[in-house]
PDB file of C-alpha atoms and ligand atoms in Angstrom:
ATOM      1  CA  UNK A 956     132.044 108.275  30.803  1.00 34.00           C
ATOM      2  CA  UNK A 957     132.843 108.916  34.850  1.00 39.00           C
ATOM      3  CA  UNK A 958     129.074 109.253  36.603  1.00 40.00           C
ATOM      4  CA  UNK A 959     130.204 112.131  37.852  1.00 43.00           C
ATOM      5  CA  UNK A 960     131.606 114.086  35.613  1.00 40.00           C
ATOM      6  CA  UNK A 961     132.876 113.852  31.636  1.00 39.00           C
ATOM      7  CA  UNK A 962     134.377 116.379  29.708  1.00 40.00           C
ATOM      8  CA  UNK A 963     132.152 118.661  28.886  1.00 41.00           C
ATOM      9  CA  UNK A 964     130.060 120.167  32.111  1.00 45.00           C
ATOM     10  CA  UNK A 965     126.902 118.366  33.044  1.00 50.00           C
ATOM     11  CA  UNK A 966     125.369 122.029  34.674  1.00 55.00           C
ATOM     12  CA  UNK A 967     122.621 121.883  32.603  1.00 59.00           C
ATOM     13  CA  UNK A 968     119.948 122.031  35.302  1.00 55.00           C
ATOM     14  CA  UNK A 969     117.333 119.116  33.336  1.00 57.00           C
ATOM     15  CA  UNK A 970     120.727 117.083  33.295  1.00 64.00           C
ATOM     16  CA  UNK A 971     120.188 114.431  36.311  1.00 68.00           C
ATOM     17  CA  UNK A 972     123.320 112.839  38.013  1.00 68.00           C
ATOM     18  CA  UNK A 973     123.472 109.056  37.432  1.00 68.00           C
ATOM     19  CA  UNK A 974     125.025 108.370  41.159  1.00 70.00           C
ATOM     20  CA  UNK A 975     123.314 111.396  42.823  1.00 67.00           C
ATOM     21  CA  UNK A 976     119.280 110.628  40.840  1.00 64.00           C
ATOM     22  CA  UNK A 977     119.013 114.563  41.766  1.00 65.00           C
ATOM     23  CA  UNK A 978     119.901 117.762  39.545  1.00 67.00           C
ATOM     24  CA  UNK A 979     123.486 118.429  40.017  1.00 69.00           C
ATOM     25  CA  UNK A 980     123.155 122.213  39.348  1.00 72.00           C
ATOM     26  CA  UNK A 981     121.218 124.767  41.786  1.00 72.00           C
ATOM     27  CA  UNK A 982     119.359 127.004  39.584  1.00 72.00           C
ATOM     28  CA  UNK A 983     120.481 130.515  40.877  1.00 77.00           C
ATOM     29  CA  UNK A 984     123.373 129.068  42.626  1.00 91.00           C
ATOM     30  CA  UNK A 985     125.978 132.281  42.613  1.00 95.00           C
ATOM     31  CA  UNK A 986     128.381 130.323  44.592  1.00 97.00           C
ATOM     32  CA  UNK A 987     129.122 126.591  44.162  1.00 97.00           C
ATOM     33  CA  UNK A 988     132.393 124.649  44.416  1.00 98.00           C
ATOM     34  CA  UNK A 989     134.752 123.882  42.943  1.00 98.00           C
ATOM     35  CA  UNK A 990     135.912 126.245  41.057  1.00 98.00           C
ATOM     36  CA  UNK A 991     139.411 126.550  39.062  1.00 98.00           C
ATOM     37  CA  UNK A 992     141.621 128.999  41.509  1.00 98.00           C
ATOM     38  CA  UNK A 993     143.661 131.257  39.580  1.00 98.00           C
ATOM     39  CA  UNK A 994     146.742 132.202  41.328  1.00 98.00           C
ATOM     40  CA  UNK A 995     146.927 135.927  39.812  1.00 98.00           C
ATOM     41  CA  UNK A 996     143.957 136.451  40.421  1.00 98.00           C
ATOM     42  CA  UNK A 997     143.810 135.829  43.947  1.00 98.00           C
ATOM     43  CA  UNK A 998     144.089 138.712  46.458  1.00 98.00           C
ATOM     44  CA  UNK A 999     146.811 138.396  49.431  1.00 98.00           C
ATOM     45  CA  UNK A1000     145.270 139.517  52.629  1.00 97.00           C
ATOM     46  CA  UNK A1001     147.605 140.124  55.263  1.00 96.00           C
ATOM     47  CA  UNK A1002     145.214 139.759  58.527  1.00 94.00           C
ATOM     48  CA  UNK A1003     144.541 136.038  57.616  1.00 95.00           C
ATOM     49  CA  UNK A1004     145.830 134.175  60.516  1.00 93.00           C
ATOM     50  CA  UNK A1005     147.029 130.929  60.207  1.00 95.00           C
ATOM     51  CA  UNK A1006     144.946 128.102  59.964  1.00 97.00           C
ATOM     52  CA  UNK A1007     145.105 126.120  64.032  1.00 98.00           C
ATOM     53  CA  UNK A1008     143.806 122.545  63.951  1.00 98.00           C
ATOM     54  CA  UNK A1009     143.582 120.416  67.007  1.00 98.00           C
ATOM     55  CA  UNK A1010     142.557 117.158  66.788  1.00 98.00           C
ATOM     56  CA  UNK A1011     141.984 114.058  69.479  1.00 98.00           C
ATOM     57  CA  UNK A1012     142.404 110.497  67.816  1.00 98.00           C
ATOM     58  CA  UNK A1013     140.089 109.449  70.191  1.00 98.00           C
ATOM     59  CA  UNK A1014     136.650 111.398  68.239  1.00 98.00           C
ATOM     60  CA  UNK A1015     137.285 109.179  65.258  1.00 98.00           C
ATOM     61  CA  UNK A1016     134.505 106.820  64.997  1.00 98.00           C
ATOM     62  CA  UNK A1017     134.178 104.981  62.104  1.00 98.00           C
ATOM     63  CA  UNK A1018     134.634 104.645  58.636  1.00 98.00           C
ATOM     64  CA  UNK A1019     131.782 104.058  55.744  1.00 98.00           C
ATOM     65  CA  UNK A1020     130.782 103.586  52.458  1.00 98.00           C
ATOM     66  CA  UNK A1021     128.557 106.263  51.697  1.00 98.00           C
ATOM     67  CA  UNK A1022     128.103 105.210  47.859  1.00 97.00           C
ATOM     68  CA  UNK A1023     129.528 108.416  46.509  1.00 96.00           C
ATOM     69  CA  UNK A1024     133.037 108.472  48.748  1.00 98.00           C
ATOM     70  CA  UNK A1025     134.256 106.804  52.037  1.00 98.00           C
ATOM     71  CA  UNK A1026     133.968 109.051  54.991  1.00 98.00           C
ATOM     72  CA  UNK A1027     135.600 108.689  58.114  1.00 98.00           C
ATOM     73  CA  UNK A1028     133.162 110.358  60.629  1.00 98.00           C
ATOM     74  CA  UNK A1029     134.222 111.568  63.947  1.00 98.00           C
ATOM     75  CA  UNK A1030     132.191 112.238  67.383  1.00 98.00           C
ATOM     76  CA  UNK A1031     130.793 116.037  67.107  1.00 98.00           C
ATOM     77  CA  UNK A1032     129.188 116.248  70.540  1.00 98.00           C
ATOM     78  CA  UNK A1033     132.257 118.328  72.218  1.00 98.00           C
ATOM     79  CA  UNK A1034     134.898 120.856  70.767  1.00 98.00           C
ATOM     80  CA  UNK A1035     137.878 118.013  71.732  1.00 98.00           C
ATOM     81  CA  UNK A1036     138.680 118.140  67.666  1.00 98.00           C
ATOM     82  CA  UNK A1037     137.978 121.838  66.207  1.00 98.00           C
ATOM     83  CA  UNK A1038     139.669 123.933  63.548  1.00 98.00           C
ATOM     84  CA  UNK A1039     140.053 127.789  64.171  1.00 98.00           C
ATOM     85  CA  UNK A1040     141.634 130.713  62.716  1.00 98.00           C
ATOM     86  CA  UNK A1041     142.554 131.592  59.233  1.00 97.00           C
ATOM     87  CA  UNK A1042     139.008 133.493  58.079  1.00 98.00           C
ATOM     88  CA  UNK A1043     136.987 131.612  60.569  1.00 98.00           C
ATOM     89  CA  UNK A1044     135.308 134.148  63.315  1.00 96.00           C
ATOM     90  CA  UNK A1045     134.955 130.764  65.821  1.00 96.00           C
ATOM     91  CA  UNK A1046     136.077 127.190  66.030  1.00 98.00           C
ATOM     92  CA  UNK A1047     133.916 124.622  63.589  1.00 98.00           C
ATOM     93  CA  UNK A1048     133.900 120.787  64.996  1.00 98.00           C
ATOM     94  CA  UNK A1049     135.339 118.220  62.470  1.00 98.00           C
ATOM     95  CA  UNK A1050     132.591 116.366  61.379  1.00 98.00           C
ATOM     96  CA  UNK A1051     134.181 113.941  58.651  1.00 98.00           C
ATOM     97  CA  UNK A1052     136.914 113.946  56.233  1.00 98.00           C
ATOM     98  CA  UNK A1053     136.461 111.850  52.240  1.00 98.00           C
ATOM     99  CA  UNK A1054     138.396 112.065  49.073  1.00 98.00           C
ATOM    100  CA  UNK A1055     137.762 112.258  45.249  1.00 98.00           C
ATOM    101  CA  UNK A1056     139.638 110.735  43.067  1.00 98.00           C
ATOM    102  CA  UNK A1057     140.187 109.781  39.391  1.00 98.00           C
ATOM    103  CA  UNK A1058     139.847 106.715  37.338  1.00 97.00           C
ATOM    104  CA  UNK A1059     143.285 107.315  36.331  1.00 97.00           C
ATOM    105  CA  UNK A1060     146.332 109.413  37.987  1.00 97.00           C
ATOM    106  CA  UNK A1061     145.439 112.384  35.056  1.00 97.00           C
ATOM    107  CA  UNK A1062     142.728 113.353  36.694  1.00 98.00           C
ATOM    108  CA  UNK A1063     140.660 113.178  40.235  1.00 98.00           C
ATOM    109  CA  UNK A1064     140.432 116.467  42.361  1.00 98.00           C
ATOM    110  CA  UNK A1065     137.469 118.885  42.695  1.00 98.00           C
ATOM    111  CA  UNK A1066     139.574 121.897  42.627  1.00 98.00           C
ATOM    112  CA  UNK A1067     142.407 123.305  40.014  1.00 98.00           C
ATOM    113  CA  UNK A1068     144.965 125.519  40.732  1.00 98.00           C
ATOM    114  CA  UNK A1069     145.591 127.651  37.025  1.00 98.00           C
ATOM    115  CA  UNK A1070     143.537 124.491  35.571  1.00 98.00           C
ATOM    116  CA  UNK A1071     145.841 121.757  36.576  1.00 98.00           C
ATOM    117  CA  UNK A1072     143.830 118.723  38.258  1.00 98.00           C
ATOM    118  CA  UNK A1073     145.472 116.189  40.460  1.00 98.00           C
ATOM    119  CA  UNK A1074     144.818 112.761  40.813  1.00 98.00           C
ATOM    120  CA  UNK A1075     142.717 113.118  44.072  1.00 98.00           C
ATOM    121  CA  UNK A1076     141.907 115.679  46.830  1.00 98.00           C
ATOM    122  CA  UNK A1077     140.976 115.431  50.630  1.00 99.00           C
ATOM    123  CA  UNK A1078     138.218 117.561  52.579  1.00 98.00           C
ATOM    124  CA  UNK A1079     137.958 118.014  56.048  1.00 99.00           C
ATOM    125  CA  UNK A1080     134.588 119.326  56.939  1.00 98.00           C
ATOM    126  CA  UNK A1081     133.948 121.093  59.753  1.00 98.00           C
ATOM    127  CA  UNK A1082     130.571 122.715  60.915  1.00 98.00           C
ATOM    128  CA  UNK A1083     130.032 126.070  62.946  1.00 98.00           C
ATOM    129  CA  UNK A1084     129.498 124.882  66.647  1.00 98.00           C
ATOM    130  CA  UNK A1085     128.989 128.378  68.088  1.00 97.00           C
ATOM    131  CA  UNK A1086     125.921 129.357  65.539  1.00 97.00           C
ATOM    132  CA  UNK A1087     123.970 126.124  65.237  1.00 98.00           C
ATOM    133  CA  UNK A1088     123.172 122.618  66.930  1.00 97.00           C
ATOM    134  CA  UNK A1089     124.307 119.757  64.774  1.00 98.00           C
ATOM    135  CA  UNK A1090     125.608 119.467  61.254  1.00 98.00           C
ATOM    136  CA  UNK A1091     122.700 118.555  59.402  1.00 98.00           C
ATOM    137  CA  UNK A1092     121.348 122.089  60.574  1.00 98.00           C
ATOM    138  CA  UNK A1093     124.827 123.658  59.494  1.00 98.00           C
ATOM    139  CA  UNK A1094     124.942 122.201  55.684  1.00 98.00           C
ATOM    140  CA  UNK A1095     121.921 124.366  55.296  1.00 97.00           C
ATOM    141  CA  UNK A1096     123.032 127.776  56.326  1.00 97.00           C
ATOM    142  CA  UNK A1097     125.408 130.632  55.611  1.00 95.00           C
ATOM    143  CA  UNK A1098     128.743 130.322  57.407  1.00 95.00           C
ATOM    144  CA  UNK A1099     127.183 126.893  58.471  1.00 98.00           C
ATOM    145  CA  UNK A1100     130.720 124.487  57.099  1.00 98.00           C
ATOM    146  CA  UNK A1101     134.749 125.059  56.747  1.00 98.00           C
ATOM    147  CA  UNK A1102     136.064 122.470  54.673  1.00 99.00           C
ATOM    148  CA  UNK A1103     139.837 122.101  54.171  1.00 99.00           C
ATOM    149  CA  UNK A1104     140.555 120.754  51.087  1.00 99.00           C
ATOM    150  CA  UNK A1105     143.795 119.157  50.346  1.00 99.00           C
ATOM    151  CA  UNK A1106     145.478 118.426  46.848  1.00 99.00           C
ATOM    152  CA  UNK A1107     146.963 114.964  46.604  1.00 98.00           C
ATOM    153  CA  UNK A1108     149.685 113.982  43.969  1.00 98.00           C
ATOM    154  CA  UNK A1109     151.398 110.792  43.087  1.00 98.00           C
ATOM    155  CA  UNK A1110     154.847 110.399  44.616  1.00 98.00           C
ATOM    156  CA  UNK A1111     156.329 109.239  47.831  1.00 98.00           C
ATOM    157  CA  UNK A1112     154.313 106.200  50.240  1.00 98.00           C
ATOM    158  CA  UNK A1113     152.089 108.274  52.630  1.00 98.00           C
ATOM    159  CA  UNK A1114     153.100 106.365  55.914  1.00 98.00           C
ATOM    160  CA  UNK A1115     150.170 107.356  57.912  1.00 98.00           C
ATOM    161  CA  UNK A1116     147.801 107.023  55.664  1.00 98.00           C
ATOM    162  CA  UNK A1117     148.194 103.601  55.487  1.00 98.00           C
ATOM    163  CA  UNK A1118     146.250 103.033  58.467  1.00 98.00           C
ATOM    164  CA  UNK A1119     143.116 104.026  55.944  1.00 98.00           C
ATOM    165  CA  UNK A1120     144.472 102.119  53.249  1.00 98.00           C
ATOM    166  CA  UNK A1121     144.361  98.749  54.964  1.00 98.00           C
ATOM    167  CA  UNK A1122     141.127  99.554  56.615  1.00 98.00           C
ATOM    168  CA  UNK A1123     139.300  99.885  52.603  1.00 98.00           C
ATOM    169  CA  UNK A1124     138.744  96.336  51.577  1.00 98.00           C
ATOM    170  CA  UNK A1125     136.239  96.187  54.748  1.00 98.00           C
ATOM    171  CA  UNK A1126     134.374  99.175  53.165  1.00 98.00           C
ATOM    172  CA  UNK A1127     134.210  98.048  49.396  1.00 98.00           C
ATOM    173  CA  UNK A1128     130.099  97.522  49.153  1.00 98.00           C
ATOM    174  CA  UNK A1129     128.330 100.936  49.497  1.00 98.00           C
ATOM    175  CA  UNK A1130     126.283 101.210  52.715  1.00 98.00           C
ATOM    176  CA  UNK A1131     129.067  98.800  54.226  1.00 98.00           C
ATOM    177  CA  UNK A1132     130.901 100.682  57.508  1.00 98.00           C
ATOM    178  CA  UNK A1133     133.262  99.482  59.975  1.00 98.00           C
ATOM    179  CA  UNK A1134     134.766 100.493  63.209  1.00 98.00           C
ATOM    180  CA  UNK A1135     137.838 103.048  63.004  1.00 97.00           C
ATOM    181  CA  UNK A1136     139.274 104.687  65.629  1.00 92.00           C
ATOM    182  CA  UNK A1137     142.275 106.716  67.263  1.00 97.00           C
ATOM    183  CA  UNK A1138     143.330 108.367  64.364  1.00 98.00           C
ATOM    184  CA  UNK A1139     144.349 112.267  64.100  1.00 98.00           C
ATOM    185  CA  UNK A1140     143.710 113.555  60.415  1.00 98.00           C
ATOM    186  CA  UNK A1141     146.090 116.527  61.219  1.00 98.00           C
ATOM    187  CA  UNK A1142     148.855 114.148  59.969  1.00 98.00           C
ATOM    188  CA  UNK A1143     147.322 114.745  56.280  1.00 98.00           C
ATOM    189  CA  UNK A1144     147.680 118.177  56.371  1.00 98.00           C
ATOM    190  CA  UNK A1145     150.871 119.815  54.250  1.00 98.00           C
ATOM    191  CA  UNK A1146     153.856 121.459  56.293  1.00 97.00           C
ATOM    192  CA  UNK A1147     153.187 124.403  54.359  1.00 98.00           C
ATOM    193  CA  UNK A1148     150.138 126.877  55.864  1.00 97.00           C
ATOM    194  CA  UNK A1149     149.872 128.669  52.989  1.00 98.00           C
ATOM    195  CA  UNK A1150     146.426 128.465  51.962  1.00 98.00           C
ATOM    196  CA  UNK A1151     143.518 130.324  50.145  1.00 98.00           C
ATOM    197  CA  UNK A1152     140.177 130.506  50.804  1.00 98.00           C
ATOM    198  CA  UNK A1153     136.895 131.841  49.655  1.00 98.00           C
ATOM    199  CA  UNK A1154     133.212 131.187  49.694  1.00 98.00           C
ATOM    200  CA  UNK A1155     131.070 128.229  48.141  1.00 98.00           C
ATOM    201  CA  UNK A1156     129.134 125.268  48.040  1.00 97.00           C
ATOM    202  CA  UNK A1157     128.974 121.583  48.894  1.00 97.00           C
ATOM    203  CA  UNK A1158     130.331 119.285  45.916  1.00 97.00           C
ATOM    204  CA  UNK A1159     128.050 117.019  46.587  1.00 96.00           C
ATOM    205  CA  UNK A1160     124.047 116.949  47.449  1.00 93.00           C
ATOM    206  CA  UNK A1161     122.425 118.874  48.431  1.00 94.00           C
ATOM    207  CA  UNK A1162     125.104 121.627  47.003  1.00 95.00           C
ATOM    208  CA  UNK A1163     124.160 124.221  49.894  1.00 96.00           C
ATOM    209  CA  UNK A1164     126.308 127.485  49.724  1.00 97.00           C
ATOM    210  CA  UNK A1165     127.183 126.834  53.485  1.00 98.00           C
ATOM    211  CA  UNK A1166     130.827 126.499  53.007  1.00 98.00           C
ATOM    212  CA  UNK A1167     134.026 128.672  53.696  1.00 98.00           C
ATOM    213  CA  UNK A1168     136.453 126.608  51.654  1.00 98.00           C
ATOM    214  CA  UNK A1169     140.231 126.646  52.800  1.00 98.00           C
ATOM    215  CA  UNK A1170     142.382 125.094  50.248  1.00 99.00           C
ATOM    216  CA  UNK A1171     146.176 123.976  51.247  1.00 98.00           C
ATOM    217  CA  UNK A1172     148.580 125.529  48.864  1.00 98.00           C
ATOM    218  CA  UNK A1173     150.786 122.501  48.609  1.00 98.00           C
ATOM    219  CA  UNK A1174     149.942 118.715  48.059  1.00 98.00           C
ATOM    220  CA  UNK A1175     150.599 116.021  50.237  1.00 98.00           C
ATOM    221  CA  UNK A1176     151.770 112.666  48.545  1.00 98.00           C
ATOM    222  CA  UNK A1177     150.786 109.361  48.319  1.00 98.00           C
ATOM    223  CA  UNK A1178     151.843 106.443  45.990  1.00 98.00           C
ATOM    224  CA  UNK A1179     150.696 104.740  42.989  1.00 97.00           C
ATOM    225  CA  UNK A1180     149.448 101.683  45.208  1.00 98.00           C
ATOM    226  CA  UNK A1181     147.163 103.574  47.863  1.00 98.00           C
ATOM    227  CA  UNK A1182     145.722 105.686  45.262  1.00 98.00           C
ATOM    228  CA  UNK A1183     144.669 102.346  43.957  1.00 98.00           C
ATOM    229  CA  UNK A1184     143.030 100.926  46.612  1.00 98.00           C
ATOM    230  CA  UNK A1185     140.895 103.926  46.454  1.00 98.00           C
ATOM    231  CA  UNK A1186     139.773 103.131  43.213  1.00 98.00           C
ATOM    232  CA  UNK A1187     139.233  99.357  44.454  1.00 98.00           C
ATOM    233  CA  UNK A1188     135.921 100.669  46.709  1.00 98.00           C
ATOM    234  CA  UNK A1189     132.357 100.483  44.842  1.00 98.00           C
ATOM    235  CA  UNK A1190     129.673 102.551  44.289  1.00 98.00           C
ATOM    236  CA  UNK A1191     127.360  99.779  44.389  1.00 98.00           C
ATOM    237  CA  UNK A1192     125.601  97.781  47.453  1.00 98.00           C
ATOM    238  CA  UNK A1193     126.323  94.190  47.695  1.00 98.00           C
ATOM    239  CA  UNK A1194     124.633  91.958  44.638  1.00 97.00           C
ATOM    240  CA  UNK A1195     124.570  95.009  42.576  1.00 98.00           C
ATOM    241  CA  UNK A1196     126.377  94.873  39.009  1.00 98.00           C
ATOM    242  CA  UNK A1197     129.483  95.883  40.581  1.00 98.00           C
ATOM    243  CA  UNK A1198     130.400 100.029  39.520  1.00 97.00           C
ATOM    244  CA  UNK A1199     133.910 101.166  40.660  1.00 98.00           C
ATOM    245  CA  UNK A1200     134.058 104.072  42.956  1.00 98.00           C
ATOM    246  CA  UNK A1201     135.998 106.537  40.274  1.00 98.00           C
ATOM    247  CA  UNK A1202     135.643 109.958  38.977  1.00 97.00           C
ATOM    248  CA  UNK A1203     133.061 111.052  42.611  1.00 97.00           C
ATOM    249  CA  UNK A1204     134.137 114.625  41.563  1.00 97.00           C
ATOM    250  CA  UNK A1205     131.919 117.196  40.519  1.00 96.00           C
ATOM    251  CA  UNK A1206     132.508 119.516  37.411  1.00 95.00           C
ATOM    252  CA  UNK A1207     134.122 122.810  37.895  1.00 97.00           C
ATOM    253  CA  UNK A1208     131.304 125.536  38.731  1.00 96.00           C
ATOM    254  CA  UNK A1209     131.248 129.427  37.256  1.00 96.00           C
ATOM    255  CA  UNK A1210     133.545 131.592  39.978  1.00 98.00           C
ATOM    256  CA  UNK A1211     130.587 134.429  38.995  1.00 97.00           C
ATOM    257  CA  UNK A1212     131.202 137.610  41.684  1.00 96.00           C
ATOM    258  CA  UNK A1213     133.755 136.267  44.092  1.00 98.00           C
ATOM    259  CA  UNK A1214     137.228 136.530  44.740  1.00 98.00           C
ATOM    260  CA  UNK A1215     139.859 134.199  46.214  1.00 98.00           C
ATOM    261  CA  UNK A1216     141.955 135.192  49.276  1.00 98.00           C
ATOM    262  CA  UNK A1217     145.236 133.987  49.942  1.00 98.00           C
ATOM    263  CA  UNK A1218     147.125 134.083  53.020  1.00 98.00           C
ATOM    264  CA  UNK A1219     150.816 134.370  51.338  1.00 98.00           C
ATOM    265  CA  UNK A1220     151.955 136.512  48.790  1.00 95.00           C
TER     266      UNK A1220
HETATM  267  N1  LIG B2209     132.600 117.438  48.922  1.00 52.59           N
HETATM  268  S1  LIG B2209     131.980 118.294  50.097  1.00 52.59           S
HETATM  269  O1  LIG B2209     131.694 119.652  49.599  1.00 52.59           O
HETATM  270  O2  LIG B2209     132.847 118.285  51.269  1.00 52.59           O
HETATM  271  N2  LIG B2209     130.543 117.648  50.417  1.00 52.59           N
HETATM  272  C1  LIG B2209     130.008 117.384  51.593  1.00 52.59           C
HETATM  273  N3  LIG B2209     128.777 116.857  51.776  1.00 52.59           N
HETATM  274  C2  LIG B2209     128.481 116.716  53.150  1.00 52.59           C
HETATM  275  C3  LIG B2209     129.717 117.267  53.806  1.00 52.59           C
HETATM  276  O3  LIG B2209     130.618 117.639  52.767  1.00 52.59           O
HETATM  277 ZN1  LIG B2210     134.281 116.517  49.229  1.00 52.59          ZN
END
């Protein structure tokens, strides 16, 4: 059974996460991610403007094993790599992007669109600059994180993605980290801008309601091989009974009172 998740939904609050050793529900939470978006329902709001990301290679840091995902983290201390627009009232700094993934290519992302899953799915956090001082003080407030979450199917050889790829292997052991740098994550985004977006939660701890999620209407692509590289990374710390880093996404949570925005029709 995946740590993270199984079929049924591990929201009981007394039900403790195996990875995590916290609760994985927030008693009272009335917005937590992900949720299952469902296309009809969502509401088209003209006035959304597009989603603007600008991004300078040169802010990416590093890369590291954080024993739940692989982040690759990226210097926050000036607005050289913001995203704007869309819902957002002023730019958020990029912070980090991860993935989750599946065991297998049947399963893997956070979010569903009309209850299909896909094998994996990429977020680009962002924190709110112009309201608070760093990140960690973000992930506790309101309005404090954009993420832009990205659906990722199996198909064509992701060409610049394989700059990650090869960088993995150096990353397997969890606490492991190694120097990355001059990379622009805009070249993961989709062509298409057509997004929705609405308001939730971290997936992972501490599951603060500080986000404004955008999620990209259309997939990117990557192949059979990268995807499995992915699923080559461990949970575990070096001379730990080794754990495979699969199924780090967290069970669908109730949509309760909100409703999704879209910016197409
Ligand atoms: N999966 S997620 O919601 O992006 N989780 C986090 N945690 C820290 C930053 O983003
Ligand atoms: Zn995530």
């Amino acid at each position: 059974v995946a740590p993270y998740c199984c079929g049924g939904r591990l929201n009981s609050p007394l039900m403790l996460h195996p990875i995590w050793k916290g609760p994985l529900d927030i008693p009272g939470g009335s917005r937590q991610s992900p949720i299952d978006i469902r296309v009809r329902d969502s509401v088209f709001h003209p006035n959304l403007a597009p989603i603007s990301t600008q991004y300078d290679p040169n802010t990416c840091l590093h890369i590291w094993n954080n024993g739940y995902s692989f982040l690759v983290e990226y210097d926050d201390c000036t607005n050289k790599s913001v995203v704007s627009g869309g819902p957002l009232e002023n730019p958020y700094r990029l912070k980090q992007f991860h993935f989750h993934w599946g065991a297998n290519n049947d399963w893997g992302s956070e979010h569903t669109v009309d209850s299909k899953v896909f094998p994996a799915e990429l977020h680009l956090v962002h924190w709110n600059c112009s309201r608070y001082r760093t990140f960690e003080e973000a992930i506790m407030e309101e309005n404090g994180l954009a993420v832009i979450g990205i659906f990722i199917k199996l198909g064509r050889h992701h060409e610049k993605l394989q700059k990650l790829v090869d960088i993995l292997p150096s990353v397997r052991y969890k606490e492991s980290l190694t120097e990355f740098n001059y990379f622009d994550p805009s070249c993961l985004l989709p062509t298409c801008s057509d997004y929705w977006t609405y308001s939730g939660s971290l997936t992972t701890p501490p599951l603060t309601e500080s986000v404004t999620w955008i999620m990209m209407k259309k997939p990117i692509e990557v192949d059979h091989s990268q995807l499995a590289v992915f699923r080559s990374l461990l949970y575990t710390a070096v001379g730990e009974e080794e754990k495979n880093m699969v199924d780090n996404f967290r069970p669908l949570q109730p949509l309760m009172n909100r409703t999704v925005h879209s910016s197409f029709e």
